XYZ file of C-alpha atoms in Angstrom:
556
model
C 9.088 12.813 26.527
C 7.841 15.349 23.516
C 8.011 18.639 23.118
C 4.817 19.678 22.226
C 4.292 23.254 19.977
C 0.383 24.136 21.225
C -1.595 27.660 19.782
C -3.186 28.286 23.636
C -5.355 31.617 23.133
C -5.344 34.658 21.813
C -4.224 36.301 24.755
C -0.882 34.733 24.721
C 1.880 33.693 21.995
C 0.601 31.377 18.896
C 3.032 28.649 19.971
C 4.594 27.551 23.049
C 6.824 25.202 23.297
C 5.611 22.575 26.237
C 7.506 19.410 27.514
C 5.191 16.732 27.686
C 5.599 12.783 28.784
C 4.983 10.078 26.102
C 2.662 7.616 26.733
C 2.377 4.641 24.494
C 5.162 5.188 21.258
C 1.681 2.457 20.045
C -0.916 5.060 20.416
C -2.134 5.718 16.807
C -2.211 9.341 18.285
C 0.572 9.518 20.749
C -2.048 10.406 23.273
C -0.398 11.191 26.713
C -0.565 9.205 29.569
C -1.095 12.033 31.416
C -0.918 15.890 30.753
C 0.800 19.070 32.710
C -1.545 22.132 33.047
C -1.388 25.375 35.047
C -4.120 26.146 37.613
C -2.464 29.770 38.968
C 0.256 28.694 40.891
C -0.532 25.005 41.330
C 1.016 22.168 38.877
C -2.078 19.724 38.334
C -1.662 16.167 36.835
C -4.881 14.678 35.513
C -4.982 11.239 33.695
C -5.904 11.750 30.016
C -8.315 9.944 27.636
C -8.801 9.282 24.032
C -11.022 12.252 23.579
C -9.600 14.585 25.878
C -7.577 17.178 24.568
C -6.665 20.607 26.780
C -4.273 23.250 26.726
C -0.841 23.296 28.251
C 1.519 25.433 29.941
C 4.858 25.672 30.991
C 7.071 27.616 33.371
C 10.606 28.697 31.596
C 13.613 29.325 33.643
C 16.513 31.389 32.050
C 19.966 30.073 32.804
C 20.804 34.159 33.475
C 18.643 34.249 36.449
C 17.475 30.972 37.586
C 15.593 32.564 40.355
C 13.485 34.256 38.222
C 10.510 31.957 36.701
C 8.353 32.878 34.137
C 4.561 31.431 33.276
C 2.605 31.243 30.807
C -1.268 30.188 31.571
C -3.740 28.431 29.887
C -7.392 27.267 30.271
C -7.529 23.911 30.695
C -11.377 22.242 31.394
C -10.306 18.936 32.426
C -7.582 19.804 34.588
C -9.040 20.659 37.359
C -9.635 18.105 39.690
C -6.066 18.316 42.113
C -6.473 21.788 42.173
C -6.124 21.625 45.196
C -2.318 20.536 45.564
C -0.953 24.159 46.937
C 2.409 22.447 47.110
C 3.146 21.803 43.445
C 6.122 22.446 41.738
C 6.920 25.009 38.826
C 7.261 23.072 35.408
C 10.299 24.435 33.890
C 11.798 24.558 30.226
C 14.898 26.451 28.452
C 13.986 29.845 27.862
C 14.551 31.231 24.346
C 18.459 31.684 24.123
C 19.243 29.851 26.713
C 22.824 29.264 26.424
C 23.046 25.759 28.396
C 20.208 24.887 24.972
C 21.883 22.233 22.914
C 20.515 24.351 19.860
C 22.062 27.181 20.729
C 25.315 26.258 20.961
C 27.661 28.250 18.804
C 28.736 26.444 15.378
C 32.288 26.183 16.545
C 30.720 23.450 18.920
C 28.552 22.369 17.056
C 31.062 21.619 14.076
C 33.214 20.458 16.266
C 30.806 17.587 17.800
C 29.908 16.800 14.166
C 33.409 16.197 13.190
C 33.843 13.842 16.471
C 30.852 11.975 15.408
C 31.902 11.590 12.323
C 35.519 10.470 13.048
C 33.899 7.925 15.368
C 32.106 6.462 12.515
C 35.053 6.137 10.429
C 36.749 4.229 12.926
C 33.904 1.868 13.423
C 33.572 1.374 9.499
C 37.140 1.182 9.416
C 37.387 -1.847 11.637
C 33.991 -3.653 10.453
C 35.907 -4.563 6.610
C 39.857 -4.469 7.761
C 40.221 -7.964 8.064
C 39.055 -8.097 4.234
C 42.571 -7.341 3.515
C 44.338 -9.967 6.139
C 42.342 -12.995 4.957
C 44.732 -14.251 3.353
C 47.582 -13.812 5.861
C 45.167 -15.012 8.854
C 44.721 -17.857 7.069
C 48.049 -19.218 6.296
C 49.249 -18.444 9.798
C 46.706 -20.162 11.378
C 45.081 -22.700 8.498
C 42.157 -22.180 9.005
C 39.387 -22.363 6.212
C 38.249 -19.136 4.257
C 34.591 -19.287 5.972
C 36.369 -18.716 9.324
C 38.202 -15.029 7.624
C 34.576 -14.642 6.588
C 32.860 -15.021 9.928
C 35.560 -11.788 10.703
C 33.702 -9.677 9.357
C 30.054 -11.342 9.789
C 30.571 -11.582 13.816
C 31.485 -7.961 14.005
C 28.366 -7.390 11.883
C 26.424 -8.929 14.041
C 27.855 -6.514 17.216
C 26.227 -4.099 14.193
C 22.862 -6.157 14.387
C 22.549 -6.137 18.628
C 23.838 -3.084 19.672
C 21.731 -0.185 18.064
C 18.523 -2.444 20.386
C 20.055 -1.326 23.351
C 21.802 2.303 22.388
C 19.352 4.471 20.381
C 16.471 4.326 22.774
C 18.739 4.033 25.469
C 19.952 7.456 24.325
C 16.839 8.703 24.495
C 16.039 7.810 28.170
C 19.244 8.658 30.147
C 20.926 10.662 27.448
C 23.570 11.003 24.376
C 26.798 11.745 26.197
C 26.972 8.629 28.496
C 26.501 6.000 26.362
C 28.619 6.993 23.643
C 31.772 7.149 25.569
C 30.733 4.028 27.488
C 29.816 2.321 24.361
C 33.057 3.697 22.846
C 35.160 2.742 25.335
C 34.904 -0.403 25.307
C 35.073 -0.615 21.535
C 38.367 1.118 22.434
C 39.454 -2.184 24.742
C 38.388 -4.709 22.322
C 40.041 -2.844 19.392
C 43.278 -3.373 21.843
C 42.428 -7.102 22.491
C 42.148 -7.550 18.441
C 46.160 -7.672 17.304
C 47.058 -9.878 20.607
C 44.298 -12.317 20.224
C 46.483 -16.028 20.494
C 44.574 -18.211 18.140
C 41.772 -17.604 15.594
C 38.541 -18.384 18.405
C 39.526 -15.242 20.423
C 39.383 -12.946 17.528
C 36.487 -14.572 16.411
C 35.065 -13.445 20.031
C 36.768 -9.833 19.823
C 35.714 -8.989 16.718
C 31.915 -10.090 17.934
C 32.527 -7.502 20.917
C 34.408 -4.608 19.076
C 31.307 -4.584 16.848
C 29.357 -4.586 19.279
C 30.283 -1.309 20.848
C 31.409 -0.005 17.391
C 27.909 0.358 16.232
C 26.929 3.190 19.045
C 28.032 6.115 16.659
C 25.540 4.849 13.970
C 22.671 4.707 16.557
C 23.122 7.732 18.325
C 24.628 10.362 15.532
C 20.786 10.872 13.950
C 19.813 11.771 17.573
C 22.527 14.018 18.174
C 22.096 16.427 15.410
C 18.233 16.310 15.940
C 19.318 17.999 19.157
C 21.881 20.340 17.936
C 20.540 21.568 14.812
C 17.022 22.722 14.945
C 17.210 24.081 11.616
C 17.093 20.876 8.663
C 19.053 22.256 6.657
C 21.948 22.444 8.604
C 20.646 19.192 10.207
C 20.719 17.678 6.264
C 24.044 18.282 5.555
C 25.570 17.067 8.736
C 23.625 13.318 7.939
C 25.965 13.702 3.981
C 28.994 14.424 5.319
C 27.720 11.099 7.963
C 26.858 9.357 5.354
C 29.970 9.916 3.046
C 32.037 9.233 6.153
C 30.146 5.173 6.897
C 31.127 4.131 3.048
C 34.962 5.933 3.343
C 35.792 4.036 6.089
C 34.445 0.484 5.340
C 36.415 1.308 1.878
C 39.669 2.457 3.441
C 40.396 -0.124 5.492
C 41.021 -3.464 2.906
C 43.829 -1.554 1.041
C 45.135 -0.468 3.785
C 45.171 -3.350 5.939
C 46.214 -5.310 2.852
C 49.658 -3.155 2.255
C 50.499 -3.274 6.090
C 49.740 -7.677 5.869
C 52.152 -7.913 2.941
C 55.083 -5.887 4.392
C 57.297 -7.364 7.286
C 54.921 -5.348 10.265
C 52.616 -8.310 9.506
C 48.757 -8.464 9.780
C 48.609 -7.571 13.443
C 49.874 -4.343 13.070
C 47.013 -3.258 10.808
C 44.867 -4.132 14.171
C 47.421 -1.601 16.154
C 46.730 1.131 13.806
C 43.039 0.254 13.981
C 43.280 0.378 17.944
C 45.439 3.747 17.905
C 42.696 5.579 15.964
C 39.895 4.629 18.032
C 42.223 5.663 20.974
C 42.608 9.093 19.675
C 39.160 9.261 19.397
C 37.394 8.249 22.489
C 39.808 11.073 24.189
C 38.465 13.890 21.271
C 34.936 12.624 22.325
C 35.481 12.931 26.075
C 36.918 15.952 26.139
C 34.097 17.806 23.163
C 31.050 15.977 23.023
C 28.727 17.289 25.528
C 25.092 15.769 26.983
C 22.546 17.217 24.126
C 19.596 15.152 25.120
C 17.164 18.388 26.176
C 14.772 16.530 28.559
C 18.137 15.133 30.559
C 19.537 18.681 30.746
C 16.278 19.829 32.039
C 16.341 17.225 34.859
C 20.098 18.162 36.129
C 18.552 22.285 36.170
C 15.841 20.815 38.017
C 17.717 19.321 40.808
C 20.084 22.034 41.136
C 17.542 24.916 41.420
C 15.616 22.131 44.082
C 18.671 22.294 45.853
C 18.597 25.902 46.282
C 15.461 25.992 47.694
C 13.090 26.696 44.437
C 10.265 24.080 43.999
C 10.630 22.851 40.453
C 10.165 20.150 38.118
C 11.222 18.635 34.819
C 9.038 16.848 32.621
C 11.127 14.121 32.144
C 10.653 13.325 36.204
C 7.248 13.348 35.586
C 7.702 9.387 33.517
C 7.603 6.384 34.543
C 10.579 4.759 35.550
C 9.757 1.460 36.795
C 11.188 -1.883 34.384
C 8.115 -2.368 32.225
C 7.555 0.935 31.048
C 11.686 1.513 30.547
C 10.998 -1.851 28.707
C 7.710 -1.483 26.689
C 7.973 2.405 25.802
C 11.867 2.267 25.664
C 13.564 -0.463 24.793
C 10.849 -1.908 22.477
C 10.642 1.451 20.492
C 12.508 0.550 17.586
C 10.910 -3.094 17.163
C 7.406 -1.012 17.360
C 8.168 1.254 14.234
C 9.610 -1.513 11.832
C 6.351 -3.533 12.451
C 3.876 -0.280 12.344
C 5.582 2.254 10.056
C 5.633 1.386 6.355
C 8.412 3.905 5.766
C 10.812 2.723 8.034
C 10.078 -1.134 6.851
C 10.409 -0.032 3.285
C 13.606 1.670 4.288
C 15.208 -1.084 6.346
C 14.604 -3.499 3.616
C 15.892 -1.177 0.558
C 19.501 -0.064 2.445
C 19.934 -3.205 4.112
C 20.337 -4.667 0.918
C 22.386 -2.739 -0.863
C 24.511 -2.354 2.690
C 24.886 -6.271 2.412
C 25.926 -6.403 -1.384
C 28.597 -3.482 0.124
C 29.918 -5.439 2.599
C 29.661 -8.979 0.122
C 32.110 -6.911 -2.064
C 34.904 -7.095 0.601
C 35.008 -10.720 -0.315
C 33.940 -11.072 -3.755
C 36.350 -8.495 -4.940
C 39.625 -10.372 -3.782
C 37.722 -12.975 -6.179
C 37.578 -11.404 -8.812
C 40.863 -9.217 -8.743
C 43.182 -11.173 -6.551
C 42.200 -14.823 -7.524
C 41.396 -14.361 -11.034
C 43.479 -11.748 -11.932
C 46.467 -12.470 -9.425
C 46.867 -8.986 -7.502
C 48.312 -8.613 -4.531
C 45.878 -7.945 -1.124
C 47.000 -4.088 -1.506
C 46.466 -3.622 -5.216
C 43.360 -5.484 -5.097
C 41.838 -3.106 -2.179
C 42.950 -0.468 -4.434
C 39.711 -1.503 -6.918
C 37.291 -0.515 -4.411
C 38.407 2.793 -4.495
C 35.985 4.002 -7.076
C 32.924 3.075 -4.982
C 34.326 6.091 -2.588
C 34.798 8.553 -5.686
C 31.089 7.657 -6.671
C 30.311 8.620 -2.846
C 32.328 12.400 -3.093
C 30.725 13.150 -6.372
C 27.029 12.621 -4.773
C 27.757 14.233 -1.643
C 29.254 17.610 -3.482
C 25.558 17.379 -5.652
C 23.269 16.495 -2.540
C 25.257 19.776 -1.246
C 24.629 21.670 -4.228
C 21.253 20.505 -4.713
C 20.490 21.814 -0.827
C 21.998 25.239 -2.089
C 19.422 25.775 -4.838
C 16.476 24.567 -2.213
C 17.250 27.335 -0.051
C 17.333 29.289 -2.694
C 13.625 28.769 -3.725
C 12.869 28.919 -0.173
C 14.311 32.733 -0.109
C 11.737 33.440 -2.922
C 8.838 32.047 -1.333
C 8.585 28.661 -2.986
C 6.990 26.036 -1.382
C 9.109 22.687 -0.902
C 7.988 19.650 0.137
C 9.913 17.102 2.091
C 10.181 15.027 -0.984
C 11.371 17.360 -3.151
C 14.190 18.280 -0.418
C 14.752 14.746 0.602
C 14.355 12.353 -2.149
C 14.738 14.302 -5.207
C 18.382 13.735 -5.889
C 17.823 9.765 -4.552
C 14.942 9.201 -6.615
C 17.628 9.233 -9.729
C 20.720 8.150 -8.203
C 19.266 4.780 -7.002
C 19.219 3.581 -10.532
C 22.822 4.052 -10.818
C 23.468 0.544 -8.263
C 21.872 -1.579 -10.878
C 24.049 0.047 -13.535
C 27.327 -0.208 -11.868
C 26.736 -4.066 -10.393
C 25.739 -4.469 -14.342
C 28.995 -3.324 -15.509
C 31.437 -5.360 -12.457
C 29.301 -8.857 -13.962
C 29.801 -8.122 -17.787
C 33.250 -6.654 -17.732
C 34.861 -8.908 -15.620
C 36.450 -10.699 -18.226
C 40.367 -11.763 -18.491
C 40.873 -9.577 -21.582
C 39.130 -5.984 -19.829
C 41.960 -3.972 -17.928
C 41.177 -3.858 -14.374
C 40.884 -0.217 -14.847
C 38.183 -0.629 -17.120
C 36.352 -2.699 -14.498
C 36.760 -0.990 -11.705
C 35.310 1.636 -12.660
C 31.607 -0.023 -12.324
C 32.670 1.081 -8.785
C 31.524 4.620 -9.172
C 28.220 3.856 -10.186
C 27.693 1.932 -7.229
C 29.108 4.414 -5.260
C 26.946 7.058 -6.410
C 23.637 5.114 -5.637
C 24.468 3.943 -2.089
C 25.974 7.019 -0.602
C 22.935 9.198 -2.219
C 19.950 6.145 -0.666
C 22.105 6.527 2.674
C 22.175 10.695 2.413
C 18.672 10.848 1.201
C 16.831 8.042 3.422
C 18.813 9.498 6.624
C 17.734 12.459 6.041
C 14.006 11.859 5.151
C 13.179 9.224 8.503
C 14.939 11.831 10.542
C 12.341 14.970 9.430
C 9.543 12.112 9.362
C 9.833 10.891 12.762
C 12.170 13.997 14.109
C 11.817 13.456 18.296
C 12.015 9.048 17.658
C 14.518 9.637 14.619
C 17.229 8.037 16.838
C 14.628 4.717 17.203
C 14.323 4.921 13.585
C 17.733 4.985 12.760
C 18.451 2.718 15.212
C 16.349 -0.396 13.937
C 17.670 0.979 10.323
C 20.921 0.087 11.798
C 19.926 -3.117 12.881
C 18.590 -4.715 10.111
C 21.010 -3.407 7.450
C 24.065 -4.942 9.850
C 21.476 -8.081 9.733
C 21.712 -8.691 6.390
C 25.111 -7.839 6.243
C 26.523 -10.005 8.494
C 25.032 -13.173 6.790
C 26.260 -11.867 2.908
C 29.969 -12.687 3.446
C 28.713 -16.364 5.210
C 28.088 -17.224 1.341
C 29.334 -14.617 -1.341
C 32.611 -16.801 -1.522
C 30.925 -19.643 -2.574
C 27.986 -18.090 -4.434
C 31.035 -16.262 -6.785
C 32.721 -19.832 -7.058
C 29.925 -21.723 -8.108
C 27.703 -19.494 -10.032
C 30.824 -17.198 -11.635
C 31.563 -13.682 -11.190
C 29.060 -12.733 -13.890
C 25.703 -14.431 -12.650
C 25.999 -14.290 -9.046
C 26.874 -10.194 -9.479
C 24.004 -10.054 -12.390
C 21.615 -11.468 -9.571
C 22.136 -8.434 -6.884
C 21.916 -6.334 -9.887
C 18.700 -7.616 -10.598
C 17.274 -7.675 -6.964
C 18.657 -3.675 -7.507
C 16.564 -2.725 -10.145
C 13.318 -4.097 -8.537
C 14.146 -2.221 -5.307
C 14.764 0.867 -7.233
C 11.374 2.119 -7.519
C 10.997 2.318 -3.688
C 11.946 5.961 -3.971
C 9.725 6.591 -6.817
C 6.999 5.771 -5.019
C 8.442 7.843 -1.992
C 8.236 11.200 -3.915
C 5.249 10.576 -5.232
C 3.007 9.243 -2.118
C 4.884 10.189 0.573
C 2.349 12.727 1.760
C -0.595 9.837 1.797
C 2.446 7.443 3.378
C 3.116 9.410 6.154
C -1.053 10.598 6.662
C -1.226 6.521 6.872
C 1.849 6.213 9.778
C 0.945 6.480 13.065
C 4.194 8.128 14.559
C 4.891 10.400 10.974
C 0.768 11.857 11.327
C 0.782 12.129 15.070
C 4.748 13.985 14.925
C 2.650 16.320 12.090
C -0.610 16.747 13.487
C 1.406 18.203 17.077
C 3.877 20.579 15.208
C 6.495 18.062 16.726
């Protein structure tokens, strides 16, 4: 379902808002399988072709008197034909204000389900790289090889690759609330089965689950504040403080973990504190995260005012809902835009590297600082610390760099998406190759560790502000499929992720920590100039993409 902002005639208001249902997400145009128009008091549904194009009309009900319906009408030449239904029901929508509106929620709630999304991420991030820190306890309680403390992290990566299929469309057919405390809830049981797991096969299967549910957050959160924050600027900084919050708690978790396997609580304790967290969680997300999916609030005022005797309808009960359409229109979705949109591919390809180089560090760093230079599991976390200081310092200037764009929006100044988006990105990128420069070249016995670590920040910098400033730009690109986009985003960046730790141990051993990281640094600076070309010819890119010019050409 879209909602659909159509100039009807002069004698009514320039734009009204209009719930539509989505036919084909492969429609070069997004025609509509069919269309909703207003004959006086009769609801007509006419199939719609290629060159047929009407306008539309909807009925708005206010949540203040729900017996009181308001409509707007429209002349509409081909929808004519069933005028003859007397019976049909009153299309309804949120009225302007409408306090059950997810957008109008007051920013108390809204802050506060921002914060809960947020915290959810952490947790997930948190778990995906703890076991970087109990390798080496895992592995002399159980003797097992170093590929099989690798596959910890891979198999939960690949929960990372499988899930975001099923949740981000998902959450766009039967709603937000539902499957993230489903989802999460059974991250919440695995995260329990993790620290009693008897030998190292179940946790190999465990972590595979607890990824698997863990990954719902990261599907679902670009959805959620589409629906809550109608205004992007509000909508932008919500995705930063997201974005900040996925590389703090994948960063977090090896010192900690590492400190708790060395002490005499042991390495399954660090699973416990894992599994607490998440448990305070899912009851914070129960308890303040409501449904902010419009169409499925729509749907429950539908029924209820049906049940009092009004004769109503919601345009989401207007789709199909038989298996191939929930397959082809929903579950596909995702698949659809990384084969048809080049923005998303571009995208996919560009973080999902640099994702995969973030999560190869949580095994080539105990390389290079624990093996060659002998620190202990919780000293050695400690050097991936300045990654997360690169990540604050690029947050606070995408933040400040949003102040001064308002700014020239106050005095009339024309912005363009890239400017908004991509501006601050379109630098920072260059700042990975820099820092993976540094790690290779100063990785020598006789440079401190301080001095090295430091490449860190660099890093840091560059893959928080690609995260921030990618997020950000698919989500006002695609705005009503932005949880599809982010969704396959999430999938193939937890791809490649979940196949870098398989052989960064042995790429480090046998190339040396200078080549092997000189290589990714490399690989860096040819990606870099994907945002270049962003700012540049994103207009013509997105007059090229079938969902970005179809989204732009309806006002969506």
């Amino acid at each position: 379902m879209v909602a659909v902002h159509d100039p009807i005639g002069d004698e009514l208001q320039s734009k009204v808002e209009i719930e539509l249902v989505a036919g084909s997400s492969t429609d070069p145009e997004l025609l509509l399988h069919r269309y909703i128009s207003r004959d006086g008091e009769r609801l007509v549904k006419v199939p719609t072709h290629h060159s047929q194009r009407s306008a539309r009309v909807v009925s708005k009900v206010d949540e203040k008197d729900t017996h009181s319906l308001s409509e707007k009408d429209s002349a509409s030449s081909s929808g004519r034909a069933n005028a003859d239904e007397e019976n049909a029901p009153t299309l309804i929508d949120f009225e302007e204000g409408d306090p059950e509106d997810p957008r109008n929620l007051s920013p108390f709630r809204k802050n506060l389900i921002t914060v809960t999304i947020i915290l959810s991420l952490l947790n997930s991030t948190f778990a995906s790289s703890i076991t970087s820190g109990l390798s080496r306890a895992i592995r002399e309680q159980w003797g097992v090889a170093s590929i099989m403390t690798g596959l910890l992290v891979s198999l939960y990566m690949v929960g990372y690759v499988l899930g975001p299929l099923c949740y981000a469309p998902m959450s766009e057919h039967i709603g937000r609330r539902p499957v993230l405390v489903a989802a999460f809830t059974f991250y919440f049981i695995f995260s329990v089965a993790c620290p009693v797991a008897p030998n190292i096969g179940s946790l190999l299967a465990f972590r595979f689950l607890q990824g698997l549910f863990a990954t719902c957050p990261i599907a679902v959160s670009g959805g959620v504040f589409a629906d809550i924050y109608a205004d992007p600027i509000k909508r932008g900084r919500a995705v930063a403080l997201f974005c900040g919050s996925t590389i703090m708690g994948a960063l977090s978790a090896p010192f900690i973990s590492g400190f708790i396997a060395a002490s005499h609580m042991g390495w399954r304790f660090a699973f416990w504190v894992n599994a607490i967290f998440a448990g305070c969680v899912l009851a914070i997300l129960v308890f303040s995260v409501p449904e902010t999916f419009r169409p499925v609030l729509l749907q429950k005022r539908a029924k209820k005012l049906r049940s009092q005797g009004q004769n109503v309808v919601s345009a989401y009960e207007l789709e199909d809902k038989d298996f191939k359409s929930f397959v082809v229109h929903v579950l596909l979705r995702p698949v659809i835009m990384l084969y048809k949109e080049p923005i998303v591919a571009a995208i996919c390809v560009y973080i999902g590297m640099m994702y995969g180089l973030l999560y190869m560090f949580f095994l080539a760093y105990p390389i290079i600082f624990q093996e060659l230079r002998g620190l202990s599991p919780g000293k050695g976390g400690l050097m991936l610390l300045p990654i997360g200081l690169g990540a604050i310092c690029v947050t606070i200037a995408h933040y400040l760099y949003d102040i001064h764009i308002q700014k020239l929006r106050k005095n009339k100044v024309q912005v363009t998406l890239e400017q908004d988006r991509l501006f601050i990105t379109m630098f920072s990128g260059w700042f990975i190759p820099v820092g993976l420069f540094w790690l290779a070249w100063t990785s020598y016995p006789s440079v401190p560790d301080e001095v090295v670590m430091l490449g860190g920040i660099f890093f840091g910098v560059g893959f928080t502000s690609l995260f921030i400033g990618f997020l950000n730009y698919v989500t006002d690109c695609y705005k009503i499929y932005a949880a599809s986009a982010h969704g396959i985003m999430s999938v193939t960046r937890s791809l490649i992720a979940a196949s870098f730790p398989l052989f960064a141990p042995a790429m480090y051993h046998h190339m040396g920590v200078h080549w092997a990281t000189s290589l990714w640094a490399f690989v860096a600076l040819f990606l870099a100039p994907v945002t270049v070309v962003f700012y540049k010819f994103g207009p013509e890119i997105r007059a090229h993409s079938e969902f970005a010019s179809a989204l732009l050409a309806q006002d969506l």
